[in-house]
XYZ file of C-alpha atoms in Angstrom:
291
model
C 46.067 48.583 43.739
C 49.365 46.077 42.684
C 52.678 47.725 43.852
C 56.071 46.206 42.781
C 58.679 47.240 44.070
C 61.267 47.285 41.002
C 64.277 48.695 42.573
C 65.306 49.795 45.905
C 68.550 51.988 47.272
C 69.363 54.469 49.588
C 68.381 57.075 47.822
C 65.390 56.183 44.890
C 63.519 53.681 44.929
C 61.186 52.473 42.227
C 58.044 51.489 42.431
C 55.440 50.416 39.445
C 51.862 50.614 40.084
C 48.962 49.449 38.102
C 44.998 50.100 39.061
C 42.033 48.386 37.775
C 39.777 50.500 39.982
C 36.589 51.605 37.441
C 34.335 54.262 38.604
C 31.876 52.902 40.999
C 34.829 51.852 42.889
C 34.651 54.544 46.663
C 37.355 57.186 46.953
C 39.684 57.273 49.826
C 42.064 59.169 51.981
C 46.127 58.089 50.711
C 48.838 59.613 52.507
C 52.479 60.477 50.590
C 55.008 58.963 52.649
C 58.030 60.411 51.487
C 58.994 62.669 48.301
C 57.349 60.987 44.452
C 56.914 61.625 41.114
C 55.220 59.125 39.473
C 55.127 59.059 35.399
C 51.846 57.971 34.715
C 52.370 55.387 31.791
C 48.639 54.506 31.158
C 44.895 55.263 31.838
C 43.793 58.346 33.396
C 42.959 58.967 37.103
C 41.990 62.522 39.268
C 44.352 64.020 42.103
C 42.686 65.944 45.060
C 44.834 66.950 47.142
C 45.539 70.162 49.309
C 42.252 71.823 47.964
C 43.348 71.620 44.535
C 41.717 68.818 42.070
C 43.646 67.477 38.356
C 43.198 64.916 36.234
C 46.605 63.456 35.068
C 46.557 61.186 31.616
C 49.286 59.478 30.038
C 52.446 61.723 29.713
C 51.411 63.729 32.925
C 54.167 63.589 36.289
C 52.393 62.932 39.870
C 53.833 64.832 42.415
C 53.970 64.094 46.222
C 55.286 65.611 49.562
C 55.484 63.090 52.204
C 53.001 63.535 55.141
C 50.228 65.180 52.389
C 46.833 63.560 52.236
C 45.599 62.777 48.521
C 42.665 60.860 46.967
C 42.385 59.574 43.511
C 39.201 59.291 41.741
C 38.024 57.383 38.522
C 35.666 59.388 37.153
C 36.320 59.391 33.753
C 38.498 56.124 33.062
C 39.020 53.271 34.863
C 42.139 51.922 35.770
C 45.679 53.566 34.980
C 49.468 52.501 35.066
C 52.446 54.150 37.315
C 56.168 54.630 37.476
C 57.029 55.940 40.393
C 60.263 56.973 41.722
C 60.797 57.707 45.763
C 63.335 59.614 46.450
C 65.606 60.512 49.796
C 65.122 63.435 51.848
C 69.074 64.039 50.939
C 68.617 63.446 47.387
C 65.745 65.831 46.881
C 68.053 68.894 48.762
C 71.044 67.942 46.359
C 68.460 67.612 42.754
C 66.738 71.308 44.311
C 66.048 72.329 47.770
C 62.897 74.766 47.087
C 60.228 72.286 48.798
C 57.367 74.325 47.220
C 58.511 72.991 44.268
C 57.422 68.952 45.813
C 53.935 70.700 46.979
C 52.422 71.178 42.740
C 50.709 68.198 43.371
C 50.954 67.450 38.874
C 53.205 68.574 35.829
C 51.251 68.012 32.679
C 52.253 65.849 29.647
C 55.964 67.737 28.330
C 57.811 66.155 25.549
C 61.372 66.972 28.383
C 59.483 64.726 31.176
C 57.818 61.898 28.336
C 60.944 60.850 26.916
C 62.867 60.342 30.123
C 60.029 58.203 31.456
C 59.480 56.159 28.522
C 63.417 56.211 29.317
C 62.360 54.439 32.753
C 59.995 52.848 31.424
C 62.321 50.769 28.830
C 65.500 49.907 31.869
C 62.441 48.670 33.899
C 62.288 45.955 30.835
C 65.153 45.599 29.878
C 65.336 47.188 26.869
C 68.314 49.821 27.167
C 71.553 50.270 29.244
C 70.418 52.879 31.021
C 70.301 52.450 34.996
C 67.494 52.531 36.561
C 68.399 54.569 39.084
C 70.297 56.556 37.132
C 67.518 57.320 35.246
C 65.159 58.132 38.117
C 67.536 60.900 38.963
C 67.419 62.564 36.049
C 64.061 62.468 35.478
C 63.688 64.267 38.845
C 66.337 66.774 38.132
C 64.468 67.662 35.219
C 61.447 68.139 36.394
C 62.578 69.839 39.207
C 64.208 72.703 36.334
C 60.931 72.645 34.446
C 58.596 73.276 37.299
C 61.429 75.952 38.907
C 61.850 77.418 35.269
C 65.938 77.138 36.158
C 68.066 75.160 34.027
C 71.207 74.556 36.134
C 74.374 74.100 33.535
C 76.839 71.496 35.922
C 80.302 73.029 36.668
C 82.760 73.013 35.015
C 84.756 69.781 36.017
C 88.002 70.110 37.774
C 91.007 67.839 37.523
C 90.563 66.618 41.112
C 86.846 65.649 39.904
C 88.333 64.233 36.272
C 90.911 62.219 38.716
C 87.790 60.644 40.353
C 86.451 59.614 37.512
C 88.814 58.286 35.936
C 89.847 56.483 38.681
C 85.689 55.321 39.433
C 85.737 53.610 35.546
C 89.165 52.023 36.529
C 87.500 50.452 39.807
C 84.320 49.807 38.263
C 86.509 47.547 35.723
C 88.412 45.947 37.116
C 84.831 45.219 39.479
C 82.936 44.340 36.905
C 81.807 40.884 37.376
C 80.073 42.166 40.328
C 76.854 43.706 41.671
C 78.028 47.483 41.406
C 75.178 49.995 41.833
C 75.431 54.038 41.470
C 75.737 54.268 44.785
C 78.395 51.773 45.610
C 80.527 53.073 42.819
C 80.060 56.494 44.016
C 80.858 56.026 47.846
C 84.313 54.899 45.939
C 85.654 58.118 44.794
C 83.887 59.645 48.502
C 80.401 61.238 46.329
C 77.184 61.598 46.897
C 75.145 59.713 43.916
C 74.243 62.391 42.189
C 76.855 64.496 41.524
C 78.654 61.390 40.698
C 76.436 60.723 38.196
C 76.596 64.035 36.517
C 80.160 64.446 36.755
C 80.963 60.655 35.217
C 79.059 61.230 32.578
C 80.533 64.840 32.140
C 83.834 63.645 31.969
C 83.653 60.360 30.531
C 80.669 60.118 27.729
C 78.622 57.463 29.077
C 76.604 57.517 32.546
C 78.325 54.742 34.947
C 75.752 52.277 34.337
C 76.657 52.279 30.660
C 80.145 51.543 31.177
C 79.731 48.725 33.454
C 77.617 47.373 30.733
C 79.631 48.010 27.678
C 82.818 46.728 30.218
C 81.296 43.434 30.639
C 80.697 43.580 27.456
C 84.240 43.595 26.354
C 85.042 41.145 28.254
C 82.816 38.111 27.760
C 84.102 38.995 23.788
C 87.534 38.666 25.060
C 86.029 35.483 26.631
C 83.992 34.058 23.157
C 87.139 35.011 21.362
C 89.668 32.535 22.917
C 87.864 30.568 26.258
C 85.992 27.401 25.775
C 83.626 27.830 28.446
C 79.664 28.003 28.025
C 77.902 30.731 26.697
C 76.216 30.884 29.753
C 79.353 30.451 31.990
C 80.543 33.000 29.897
C 77.499 35.895 30.866
C 77.584 34.651 34.410
C 81.349 35.227 34.817
C 81.350 38.689 33.452
C 78.846 39.354 35.666
C 75.130 39.552 33.865
C 72.610 37.915 35.999
C 70.510 36.309 33.720
C 72.002 34.250 30.548
C 68.541 35.922 28.220
C 69.889 39.175 29.628
C 72.786 38.557 28.367
C 72.101 37.204 25.212
C 69.619 40.224 24.390
C 72.402 42.834 25.053
C 75.227 41.356 23.455
C 72.845 41.016 20.473
C 72.410 45.058 20.656
C 75.842 46.050 20.571
C 76.920 43.320 18.180
C 74.617 43.064 15.425
C 74.865 39.003 15.915
C 74.051 36.724 19.261
C 76.721 35.453 20.919
C 76.887 32.174 20.105
C 77.624 33.384 16.008
C 80.710 36.028 17.629
C 81.984 32.983 18.427
C 81.438 31.376 15.026
C 83.063 34.438 14.076
C 86.232 34.420 16.087
C 86.946 30.799 15.128
C 87.349 31.613 11.518
C 83.651 31.634 9.928
C 84.704 33.999 7.932
C 80.736 34.430 5.792
C 79.239 36.007 9.291
C 81.206 39.250 8.482
C 80.641 39.104 4.790
C 76.893 39.053 5.699
C 77.522 41.902 8.245
C 79.323 43.700 5.041
C 77.378 43.175 2.501
C 74.220 44.032 4.354
C 76.154 47.198 5.229
C 77.178 48.216 1.349
C 73.042 47.636 0.871
C 71.549 50.162 3.223
C 74.378 52.769 3.722
C 74.025 55.485 0.984
C 75.818 55.475 -2.026
C 78.846 58.574 -2.141
C 77.782 61.455 -4.434
C 79.726 61.256 -7.684
C 80.743 65.037 -8.927
C 81.391 65.575 -12.351
C 84.402 67.166 -13.392
C-alpha cells in the first residue's frame, strides 16, 4: 500500500492511501495508532475489527480508534483509495468526547459526509480554496454529529468573540504574504483551532483559509494593476507557493488570467467588453409585464 502524507499539523494530519492488493493477497493484522476517519473515494475492501466485519465501498467512512487491531480484506474487488484524517486526542475531545463513537468501525455512504469527503479531495488537488485542515475538522465534526444523532448548534458569538474574529482577520491580512495555517491563526487570538474555525466562519462568513487566499488575491490584483514586477514575482510576493496555483486561483476568482487582468488595468477595454457581452448572452432576460 502506498501512503502519502498530504498535510501534517499538530491537531490533524491527512494521508492519501492507495492500495492495489488483489483477492489472492493474504490479509494481515494492522493497528490503529490514533483516531482516524477515512473517506473511501474509490474501490472496495472488507474491514474486520473487534469481532465485527464490514464491507466498505466508495463513499463509506472507515473509523479507527487508537490501539484497535484490524484486518483489511479484498475478497470482492481489487484495490481502493482512501483519504484519511488522523486526529489528535485533544481535537477529538473538543469535537466530541464520547469515545464509543470512535469504535463505530464503519459509516455507510451518506450524502452529508460524502460531499465533505469530495470537498476534501478537491482541496488536496487544489480545486478549492477551503483549507484541508479546515475541511478535515468539519468532516470529523459532522461524522460525530451523524453517529451520535445530535447536531450541536454553535452558541451566539459574544462581543469578545466577535472582536477576536476581527482581530484575527486584521492580523491575517497583514501577514497574508507569509505561511499561515489554521492553528497559527488560532494561537494569535488564544483559541483552539476547531473553536476558532467555527467562530471565524460564523462571525465573518468565510473560513480562515478562504480569507487568507482572498486577501492574497486582493493584494495581487493591486500589484498587477499598478506595479511593473513580473506575474511570477507578484505570485510569490503575495504568498502563493507556486505560479500555477496562483494563476489557477486568480482565474477562478476573476474569470480572467492575471496577464489579461493586467492588460485590462492598463486600458485594454476590449477585455471588459468581452466579459460584459458574455454576461449579457448568458443572463436571463427581464420579464416584461403587460400594462
